[in-house]
Amino acid sequence: MATGLIALLDDITAIAKMAAASLDDVAAQTVKASTKAAGVVIDDAAVTPRYVVGLTPERELPIIARIAFGSLKNKLLFLLPGALLLGYFAPWAITPLLMVGGIYLCYEGAEKLYGALFPHAAHAHEEAVLGATSDPAALENEKVAGAIRTDFILSAEIMALTLSTVAEASIYMQGAVLAGVGILITLAVYGAVALIVKADDAGVALAKNPVSLLRPLGRGLVLGMPVFLKLLAAIGTAAMLWVGGSILVHGMAQMGQAGPEHLIHDISEHVAQALQVAPGFVGWLATSAQQALLAIVVGAATIVVMGNVVAPIWSRLRPAKN
């Protein structure tokens, strides 16, 4: 009996070591996948604050919390099992689905650009597609829903990049890493967004602080944050265009149409060689600019379709729905 007990304890110890090694492997793979998806994470953090611009300060954190909850639900309840199922049963469908999401990002980014250049026309287009909204609660719900839709596309890109990192691992490892990345990135992105949008409140508190050295910092935050938020909103729009265009370009290459990707690469190399200044950064900037330009073209075409095809159909269905 003593020998059997010792053998059992040895087995338990061995299982514990294997579990610890697996946890270490999951943690390492999670960090690796998060690093690979860092570009999309930055885009997500830049895109989100624009959804709280123009709303009352007391609603900022509740809205961010709602968006974060929706983002986490997207990742864990829909995208994680969807990625595992698609990766196992229909890996060929991942790229086309990502490209559909890329078109949506192009539409969102182009619509924001259209709104900045032609605000009255853009407002009329938005009313035609979505209907006019004057109720503050309904407006907040629309902003949250829009943010969660955009987050869904960016999250899908993050999960796809994560899945590609652990494609050769077991399905259990894939699930654990996808869940780890989803939770880690959601906390990081929306924690950063919360800090950004509440920095002006922190500035007011510092400006009233009895320590004189902190007052200039507080006043600087109060004066600088509105400008910073507008700049961040512009970066968010640019990020949506860049990510949307890059998804389409990479998707076409994976589906056998690599011409646009090669053309963009060649032009970027020529630009970097011509300038002879920070070639890596210049090449990346040229690539991103071309992808964003493609996104503007695709987004503009989608705006036309939404305004002339979808909006009339939606306007007929909406009264019937009520």
mmCIF file of C-alpha atoms in Angstrom:
data_model
loop_
_atom_site.group_PDB
_atom_site.id
_atom_site.type_symbol
_atom_site.label_atom_id
_atom_site.label_comp_id
_atom_site.label_asym_id
_atom_site.label_seq_id
_atom_site.Cartn_x
_atom_site.Cartn_y
_atom_site.Cartn_z
ATOM 1 C CA MET A 1 0.000 0.000 0.000
ATOM 2 C CA ALA A 2 2.856 2.362 0.872
ATOM 3 C CA THR A 3 4.465 1.648 -2.480
ATOM 4 C CA GLY A 4 1.164 2.323 -4.270
ATOM 5 C CA LEU A 5 0.747 5.610 -2.401
ATOM 6 C CA ILE A 6 4.262 6.717 -3.338
ATOM 7 C CA ALA A 7 3.589 5.811 -6.983
ATOM 8 C CA LEU A 8 0.341 7.812 -6.871
ATOM 9 C CA LEU A 9 2.164 10.823 -5.421
ATOM 10 C CA ASP A 10 4.802 10.499 -8.164
ATOM 11 C CA ASP A 11 2.046 10.470 -10.788
ATOM 12 C CA ILE A 12 0.400 13.544 -9.238
ATOM 13 C CA THR A 13 3.763 15.338 -9.171
ATOM 14 C CA ALA A 14 4.378 14.462 -12.817
ATOM 15 C CA ILE A 15 0.900 15.700 -13.806
ATOM 16 C CA ALA A 16 1.466 18.931 -11.856
ATOM 17 C CA LYS A 17 4.784 19.488 -13.646
ATOM 18 C CA MET A 18 3.138 18.876 -17.014
ATOM 19 C CA ALA A 19 0.334 21.295 -16.116
ATOM 20 C CA ALA A 20 2.849 23.937 -15.045
ATOM 21 C CA ALA A 21 4.802 23.451 -18.261
ATOM 22 C CA SER A 22 1.577 23.762 -20.259
ATOM 23 C CA LEU A 23 0.661 26.966 -18.422
ATOM 24 C CA ASP A 24 4.122 28.359 -19.118
ATOM 25 C CA ASP A 25 3.711 27.414 -22.785
ATOM 26 C CA VAL A 26 0.270 29.072 -22.941
ATOM 27 C CA ALA A 27 1.666 32.223 -21.328
ATOM 28 C CA ALA A 28 4.626 32.307 -23.727
ATOM 29 C CA GLN A 29 2.396 31.732 -26.770
ATOM 30 C CA THR A 30 -0.059 34.380 -25.518
ATOM 31 C CA VAL A 31 2.700 36.984 -25.229
ATOM 32 C CA LYS A 32 4.076 36.007 -28.648
ATOM 33 C CA ALA A 33 0.659 36.233 -30.305
ATOM 34 C CA SER A 34 -0.121 39.538 -28.559
ATOM 35 C CA THR A 35 3.132 40.976 -29.898
ATOM 36 C CA LYS A 36 2.269 39.847 -33.425
ATOM 37 C CA ALA A 37 -1.141 41.539 -33.151
ATOM 38 C CA ALA A 38 0.325 44.733 -31.663
ATOM 39 C CA GLY A 39 -0.345 46.764 -34.810
ATOM 40 C CA VAL A 40 -4.055 45.974 -34.750
ATOM 41 C CA VAL A 41 -4.149 46.584 -30.986
ATOM 42 C CA ILE A 42 -2.745 50.091 -31.505
ATOM 43 C CA ASP A 43 -5.396 50.694 -34.164
ATOM 44 C CA ASP A 44 -8.102 49.477 -31.765
ATOM 45 C CA ALA A 45 -6.880 51.835 -29.032
ATOM 46 C CA ALA A 46 -6.776 54.737 -31.495
ATOM 47 C CA VAL A 47 -10.226 54.031 -32.951
ATOM 48 C CA THR A 48 -12.229 53.652 -29.725
ATOM 49 C CA PRO A 49 -11.881 57.121 -28.072
ATOM 50 C CA ARG A 50 -13.669 58.834 -30.949
ATOM 51 C CA TYR A 51 -16.915 57.153 -29.855
ATOM 52 C CA VAL A 52 -16.976 59.156 -26.606
ATOM 53 C CA VAL A 53 -15.945 62.490 -28.146
ATOM 54 C CA GLY A 54 -18.794 64.990 -27.738
ATOM 55 C CA LEU A 55 -20.591 63.113 -24.959
ATOM 56 C CA THR A 56 -20.968 64.292 -21.363
ATOM 57 C CA PRO A 57 -17.986 63.439 -19.107
ATOM 58 C CA GLU A 58 -20.047 61.408 -16.639
ATOM 59 C CA ARG A 59 -21.045 58.994 -19.417
ATOM 60 C CA GLU A 60 -17.518 58.401 -20.737
ATOM 61 C CA LEU A 61 -16.458 55.573 -18.396
ATOM 62 C CA PRO A 62 -19.841 53.779 -18.522
ATOM 63 C CA ILE A 63 -19.710 53.864 -22.325
ATOM 64 C CA ILE A 64 -16.142 52.532 -22.369
ATOM 65 C CA ALA A 65 -17.185 49.784 -19.931
ATOM 66 C CA ARG A 66 -20.089 48.809 -22.204
ATOM 67 C CA ILE A 67 -17.826 48.715 -25.244
ATOM 68 C CA ALA A 68 -15.185 46.695 -23.343
ATOM 69 C CA PHE A 69 -17.824 44.178 -22.223
ATOM 70 C CA GLY A 70 -19.111 43.899 -25.784
ATOM 71 C CA SER A 71 -15.542 43.464 -27.039
ATOM 72 C CA LEU A 72 -14.821 40.691 -24.529
ATOM 73 C CA LYS A 73 -18.101 38.986 -25.422
ATOM 74 C CA ASN A 74 -17.211 39.222 -29.117
ATOM 75 C CA LYS A 75 -13.829 37.609 -28.539
ATOM 76 C CA LEU A 76 -14.753 34.843 -26.092
ATOM 77 C CA LEU A 77 -18.311 33.884 -27.107
ATOM 78 C CA PHE A 78 -18.222 34.371 -30.883
ATOM 79 C CA LEU A 79 -14.752 34.818 -32.351
ATOM 80 C CA LEU A 80 -12.905 32.224 -30.250
ATOM 81 C CA PRO A 81 -15.203 29.255 -31.007
ATOM 82 C CA GLY A 82 -15.708 30.576 -34.544
ATOM 83 C CA ALA A 83 -11.945 30.718 -35.149
ATOM 84 C CA LEU A 84 -11.472 27.185 -33.781
ATOM 85 C CA LEU A 85 -14.326 25.782 -35.875
ATOM 86 C CA LEU A 86 -13.259 27.572 -39.044
ATOM 87 C CA GLY A 87 -9.619 26.615 -38.506
ATOM 88 C CA TYR A 88 -10.620 22.975 -38.140
ATOM 89 C CA PHE A 89 -13.477 22.551 -40.625
ATOM 90 C CA ALA A 90 -13.224 25.429 -43.128
ATOM 91 C CA PRO A 91 -9.869 27.249 -43.006
ATOM 92 C CA TRP A 92 -10.529 28.472 -46.553
ATOM 93 C CA ALA A 93 -13.407 30.662 -45.260
ATOM 94 C CA ILE A 94 -11.287 32.741 -42.865
ATOM 95 C CA THR A 95 -9.763 35.015 -45.513
ATOM 96 C CA PRO A 96 -13.047 35.888 -47.311
ATOM 97 C CA LEU A 97 -14.729 36.648 -43.986
ATOM 98 C CA LEU A 98 -11.842 38.876 -42.961
ATOM 99 C CA MET A 99 -12.122 40.674 -46.297
ATOM 100 C CA VAL A 100 -15.823 41.362 -45.671
ATOM 101 C CA GLY A 101 -14.765 42.880 -42.360
ATOM 102 C CA GLY A 102 -12.083 44.863 -44.180
ATOM 103 C CA ILE A 103 -14.714 46.352 -46.496
ATOM 104 C CA TYR A 104 -16.730 47.393 -43.446
ATOM 105 C CA LEU A 105 -13.684 49.151 -41.974
ATOM 106 C CA CYS A 106 -13.104 50.900 -45.322
ATOM 107 C CA TYR A 107 -16.728 52.067 -45.265
ATOM 108 C CA GLU A 108 -16.477 53.314 -41.664
ATOM 109 C CA GLY A 109 -13.199 55.127 -42.296
ATOM 110 C CA ALA A 110 -14.352 56.673 -45.580
ATOM 111 C CA GLU A 111 -17.608 57.779 -43.960
ATOM 112 C CA LYS A 112 -15.692 59.580 -41.185
ATOM 113 C CA LEU A 113 -13.442 61.219 -43.778
ATOM 114 C CA TYR A 114 -16.513 62.211 -45.781
ATOM 115 C CA GLY A 115 -18.028 63.670 -42.612
ATOM 116 C CA ALA A 116 -14.911 65.747 -41.947
ATOM 117 C CA LEU A 117 -14.822 67.137 -45.502
ATOM 118 C CA PHE A 118 -18.585 67.459 -46.168
ATOM 119 C CA PRO A 119 -20.338 67.448 -42.769
ATOM 120 C CA HIS A 120 -23.837 68.351 -43.998
ATOM 121 C CA ALA A 121 -23.858 65.784 -46.789
ATOM 122 C CA ALA A 122 -22.430 63.124 -44.461
ATOM 123 C CA HIS A 123 -25.120 63.856 -41.862
ATOM 124 C CA ALA A 124 -27.821 63.472 -44.511
ATOM 125 C CA HIS A 125 -26.259 60.162 -45.631
ATOM 126 C CA GLU A 126 -26.158 58.864 -42.051
ATOM 127 C CA GLU A 127 -29.807 59.799 -41.490
ATOM 128 C CA ALA A 128 -30.794 58.085 -44.728
ATOM 129 C CA VAL A 129 -29.025 54.859 -43.761
ATOM 130 C CA LEU A 130 -29.693 54.754 -40.009
ATOM 131 C CA GLY A 131 -32.477 57.240 -39.433
ATOM 132 C CA ALA A 132 -32.367 60.440 -37.398
ATOM 133 C CA THR A 133 -31.675 60.154 -33.673
ATOM 134 C CA SER A 134 -32.258 62.971 -31.206
ATOM 135 C CA ASP A 135 -32.713 61.052 -27.945
ATOM 136 C CA PRO A 136 -29.451 61.085 -25.897
ATOM 137 C CA ALA A 137 -29.930 57.495 -24.703
ATOM 138 C CA ALA A 138 -30.554 56.292 -28.256
ATOM 139 C CA LEU A 139 -27.535 58.257 -29.482
ATOM 140 C CA GLU A 140 -25.374 56.628 -26.803
ATOM 141 C CA ASN A 141 -26.698 53.191 -27.748
ATOM 142 C CA GLU A 142 -25.886 53.889 -31.410
ATOM 143 C CA LYS A 143 -22.341 54.936 -30.524
ATOM 144 C CA VAL A 144 -21.820 51.845 -28.380
ATOM 145 C CA ALA A 145 -23.247 49.570 -31.081
ATOM 146 C CA GLY A 146 -21.037 51.215 -33.715
ATOM 147 C CA ALA A 147 -17.964 50.851 -31.541
ATOM 148 C CA ILE A 148 -18.695 47.183 -30.855
ATOM 149 C CA ARG A 149 -19.221 46.506 -34.575
ATOM 150 C CA THR A 150 -15.884 48.124 -35.415
ATOM 151 C CA ASP A 151 -14.225 46.330 -32.507
ATOM 152 C CA PHE A 152 -15.608 43.033 -33.822
ATOM 153 C CA ILE A 153 -13.715 43.471 -37.092
ATOM 154 C CA LEU A 154 -10.482 44.485 -35.361
ATOM 155 C CA SER A 155 -10.898 41.658 -32.848
ATOM 156 C CA ALA A 156 -11.428 39.187 -35.686
ATOM 157 C CA GLU A 157 -8.140 40.332 -37.197
ATOM 158 C CA ILE A 158 -6.422 39.930 -33.801
ATOM 159 C CA MET A 159 -7.844 36.442 -33.327
ATOM 160 C CA ALA A 160 -6.892 35.432 -36.870
ATOM 161 C CA LEU A 161 -3.322 36.609 -36.315
ATOM 162 C CA THR A 162 -3.276 34.749 -32.993
ATOM 163 C CA LEU A 163 -4.580 31.571 -34.603
ATOM 164 C CA SER A 164 -1.883 31.734 -37.279
ATOM 165 C CA THR A 165 0.746 31.897 -34.520
ATOM 166 C CA VAL A 166 -0.454 28.656 -32.886
ATOM 167 C CA ALA A 167 -1.791 26.916 -36.002
ATOM 168 C CA GLU A 168 0.327 23.809 -35.385
ATOM 169 C CA ALA A 169 -0.622 23.490 -31.696
ATOM 170 C CA SER A 170 -3.397 21.302 -30.304
ATOM 171 C CA ILE A 171 -6.930 22.655 -30.325
ATOM 172 C CA TYR A 172 -6.778 22.963 -26.528
ATOM 173 C CA MET A 173 -3.639 25.096 -26.725
ATOM 174 C CA GLN A 174 -5.218 27.189 -29.475
ATOM 175 C CA GLY A 175 -8.308 27.795 -27.355
ATOM 176 C CA ALA A 176 -6.272 28.712 -24.282
ATOM 177 C CA VAL A 177 -4.029 31.117 -26.200
ATOM 178 C CA LEU A 178 -6.973 32.737 -28.025
ATOM 179 C CA ALA A 179 -8.748 33.268 -24.701
ATOM 180 C CA GLY A 180 -5.589 34.632 -23.085
ATOM 181 C CA VAL A 181 -4.937 37.057 -25.925
ATOM 182 C CA GLY A 182 -8.582 38.155 -25.999
ATOM 183 C CA ILE A 183 -8.663 38.965 -22.285
ATOM 184 C CA LEU A 184 -5.189 40.538 -22.183
ATOM 185 C CA ILE A 185 -5.765 42.792 -25.187
ATOM 186 C CA THR A 186 -9.248 43.869 -24.090
ATOM 187 C CA LEU A 187 -7.974 44.911 -20.663
ATOM 188 C CA ALA A 188 -4.965 46.700 -22.166
ATOM 189 C CA VAL A 189 -6.891 48.546 -24.885
ATOM 190 C CA TYR A 190 -9.856 49.704 -22.839
ATOM 191 C CA GLY A 191 -7.755 50.428 -19.760
ATOM 192 C CA ALA A 192 -5.628 52.725 -21.942
ATOM 193 C CA VAL A 193 -8.746 54.279 -23.505
ATOM 194 C CA ALA A 194 -10.230 54.973 -20.072
ATOM 195 C CA LEU A 195 -7.010 56.693 -18.981
ATOM 196 C CA ILE A 196 -6.950 58.772 -22.164
ATOM 197 C CA VAL A 197 -10.521 60.050 -21.995
ATOM 198 C CA LYS A 198 -10.360 60.828 -18.259
ATOM 199 C CA ALA A 199 -6.966 62.544 -18.384
ATOM 200 C CA ASP A 200 -8.658 65.974 -18.514
ATOM 201 C CA ASP A 201 -10.462 65.228 -15.229
ATOM 202 C CA ALA A 202 -7.127 64.260 -13.718
ATOM 203 C CA GLY A 203 -5.775 67.560 -15.045
ATOM 204 C CA VAL A 204 -8.511 69.515 -13.238
ATOM 205 C CA ALA A 205 -7.638 67.719 -9.992
ATOM 206 C CA LEU A 206 -3.921 68.443 -10.446
ATOM 207 C CA ALA A 207 -4.603 72.099 -11.279
ATOM 208 C CA LYS A 208 -6.363 72.447 -7.913
ATOM 209 C CA ASN A 209 -3.633 70.578 -6.045
ATOM 210 C CA PRO A 210 -1.929 72.583 -3.273
ATOM 211 C CA VAL A 211 1.476 71.424 -4.539
ATOM 212 C CA SER A 212 2.491 74.212 -6.903
ATOM 213 C CA LEU A 213 4.668 71.984 -9.091
ATOM 214 C CA LEU A 214 1.636 69.897 -10.100
ATOM 215 C CA ARG A 215 -0.595 72.805 -11.131
ATOM 216 C CA PRO A 216 1.128 73.579 -14.479
ATOM 217 C CA LEU A 217 0.924 69.877 -15.371
ATOM 218 C CA GLY A 218 -2.794 69.884 -14.555
ATOM 219 C CA ARG A 219 -3.449 73.007 -16.625
ATOM 220 C CA GLY A 220 -1.457 71.497 -19.485
ATOM 221 C CA LEU A 221 -3.617 68.350 -19.393
ATOM 222 C CA VAL A 222 -6.847 70.375 -19.316
ATOM 223 C CA LEU A 223 -5.805 72.531 -22.267
ATOM 224 C CA GLY A 224 -4.127 69.758 -24.238
ATOM 225 C CA MET A 225 -6.592 66.864 -23.956
ATOM 226 C CA PRO A 226 -9.328 68.282 -26.259
ATOM 227 C CA VAL A 227 -6.714 68.753 -28.975
ATOM 228 C CA PHE A 228 -5.234 65.335 -28.232
ATOM 229 C CA LEU A 229 -8.659 63.652 -28.428
ATOM 230 C CA LYS A 230 -9.382 65.281 -31.791
ATOM 231 C CA LEU A 231 -5.969 64.166 -33.005
ATOM 232 C CA LEU A 232 -6.616 60.663 -31.685
ATOM 233 C CA ALA A 233 -9.994 60.584 -33.458
ATOM 234 C CA ALA A 234 -8.212 61.493 -36.705
ATOM 235 C CA ILE A 235 -5.631 58.769 -36.049
ATOM 236 C CA GLY A 236 -8.475 56.330 -35.407
ATOM 237 C CA THR A 237 -10.031 57.137 -38.779
ATOM 238 C CA ALA A 238 -6.665 56.757 -40.503
ATOM 239 C CA ALA A 239 -6.119 53.491 -38.639
ATOM 240 C CA MET A 240 -9.446 52.092 -39.853
ATOM 241 C CA LEU A 241 -8.543 52.966 -43.437
ATOM 242 C CA TRP A 242 -5.062 51.507 -43.099
ATOM 243 C CA VAL A 243 -6.233 48.266 -41.464
ATOM 244 C CA GLY A 244 -9.178 47.891 -43.852
ATOM 245 C CA GLY A 245 -6.941 48.387 -46.880
ATOM 246 C CA SER A 246 -4.269 46.028 -45.561
ATOM 247 C CA ILE A 247 -6.866 43.303 -44.906
ATOM 248 C CA LEU A 248 -8.102 43.584 -48.495
ATOM 249 C CA VAL A 249 -4.599 43.603 -50.000
ATOM 250 C CA HIS A 250 -3.385 40.613 -47.960
ATOM 251 C CA GLY A 251 -6.667 38.803 -48.532
ATOM 252 C CA MET A 252 -6.415 39.212 -52.311
ATOM 253 C CA ALA A 253 -2.836 37.889 -52.185
ATOM 254 C CA GLN A 254 -3.916 34.815 -50.216
ATOM 255 C CA MET A 255 -6.696 34.205 -52.749
ATOM 256 C CA GLY A 256 -4.223 34.229 -55.633
ATOM 257 C CA GLN A 257 -4.451 37.894 -56.662
ATOM 258 C CA ALA A 258 -1.057 39.127 -55.443
ATOM 259 C CA GLY A 259 -0.729 41.908 -58.042
ATOM 260 C CA PRO A 260 -1.904 44.781 -55.785
ATOM 261 C CA GLU A 261 0.347 43.627 -52.932
ATOM 262 C CA HIS A 262 3.389 43.404 -55.217
ATOM 263 C CA LEU A 263 2.620 46.797 -56.772
ATOM 264 C CA ILE A 264 2.324 48.453 -53.349
ATOM 265 C CA HIS A 265 5.562 46.773 -52.214
ATOM 266 C CA ASP A 266 7.447 47.916 -55.336
ATOM 267 C CA ILE A 267 6.225 51.517 -55.061
ATOM 268 C CA SER A 268 7.147 51.600 -51.372
ATOM 269 C CA GLU A 269 10.650 50.338 -52.117
ATOM 270 C CA HIS A 270 11.134 52.980 -54.828
ATOM 271 C CA VAL A 271 9.963 55.734 -52.459
ATOM 272 C CA ALA A 272 12.290 54.520 -49.684
ATOM 273 C CA GLN A 273 15.264 54.318 -52.058
ATOM 274 C CA ALA A 274 14.530 57.738 -53.545
ATOM 275 C CA LEU A 275 14.389 59.515 -50.186
ATOM 276 C CA GLN A 276 17.338 57.680 -48.591
ATOM 277 C CA VAL A 277 16.117 58.688 -45.115
ATOM 278 C CA ALA A 278 14.966 56.071 -42.580
ATOM 279 C CA PRO A 279 14.127 53.602 -45.381
ATOM 280 C CA GLY A 280 12.311 51.172 -43.069
ATOM 281 C CA PHE A 281 9.953 53.819 -41.691
ATOM 282 C CA VAL A 282 9.467 55.518 -45.064
ATOM 283 C CA GLY A 283 8.697 52.167 -46.700
ATOM 284 C CA TRP A 284 6.135 51.344 -44.023
ATOM 285 C CA LEU A 285 4.588 54.813 -44.331
ATOM 286 C CA ALA A 286 4.346 54.514 -48.120
ATOM 287 C CA THR A 287 2.777 51.051 -47.829
ATOM 288 C CA SER A 288 0.260 52.254 -45.244
ATOM 289 C CA ALA A 289 -0.625 55.322 -47.325
ATOM 290 C CA GLN A 290 -1.304 53.187 -50.408
ATOM 291 C CA GLN A 291 -3.412 50.737 -48.421
ATOM 292 C CA ALA A 292 -5.374 53.648 -46.947
ATOM 293 C CA LEU A 293 -5.874 55.113 -50.429
ATOM 294 C CA LEU A 294 -7.276 51.783 -51.631
ATOM 295 C CA ALA A 295 -9.544 51.765 -48.566
ATOM 296 C CA ILE A 296 -10.838 55.254 -49.409
ATOM 297 C CA VAL A 297 -11.740 54.106 -52.930
ATOM 298 C CA VAL A 298 -13.473 50.952 -51.662
ATOM 299 C CA GLY A 299 -15.140 52.876 -48.839
ATOM 300 C CA ALA A 300 -16.396 55.583 -51.221
ATOM 301 C CA ALA A 301 -17.897 52.926 -53.485
ATOM 302 C CA THR A 302 -19.554 51.332 -50.442
ATOM 303 C CA ILE A 303 -20.988 54.704 -49.394
ATOM 304 C CA VAL A 304 -22.573 55.054 -52.839
ATOM 305 C CA VAL A 305 -24.038 51.544 -52.611
ATOM 306 C CA MET A 306 -25.304 52.151 -49.075
ATOM 307 C CA GLY A 307 -26.891 55.472 -50.050
ATOM 308 C CA ASN A 308 -28.447 54.395 -53.343
ATOM 309 C CA VAL A 309 -29.248 50.724 -52.798
ATOM 310 C CA VAL A 310 -29.330 49.865 -49.090
ATOM 311 C CA ALA A 311 -30.933 53.103 -47.830
ATOM 312 C CA PRO A 312 -34.024 52.937 -50.128
ATOM 313 C CA ILE A 313 -34.594 49.284 -49.198
ATOM 314 C CA TRP A 314 -34.069 50.066 -45.509
ATOM 315 C CA SER A 315 -36.467 53.030 -45.667
ATOM 316 C CA ARG A 316 -39.182 50.726 -47.035
ATOM 317 C CA LEU A 317 -38.554 48.005 -44.454
ATOM 318 C CA ARG A 318 -38.295 50.311 -41.433
ATOM 319 C CA PRO A 319 -41.981 51.438 -41.325
ATOM 320 C CA ALA A 320 -43.106 47.848 -41.910
ATOM 321 C CA LYS A 321 -40.868 46.760 -39.037
ATOM 322 C CA ASN A 322 -42.466 49.298 -36.698
#
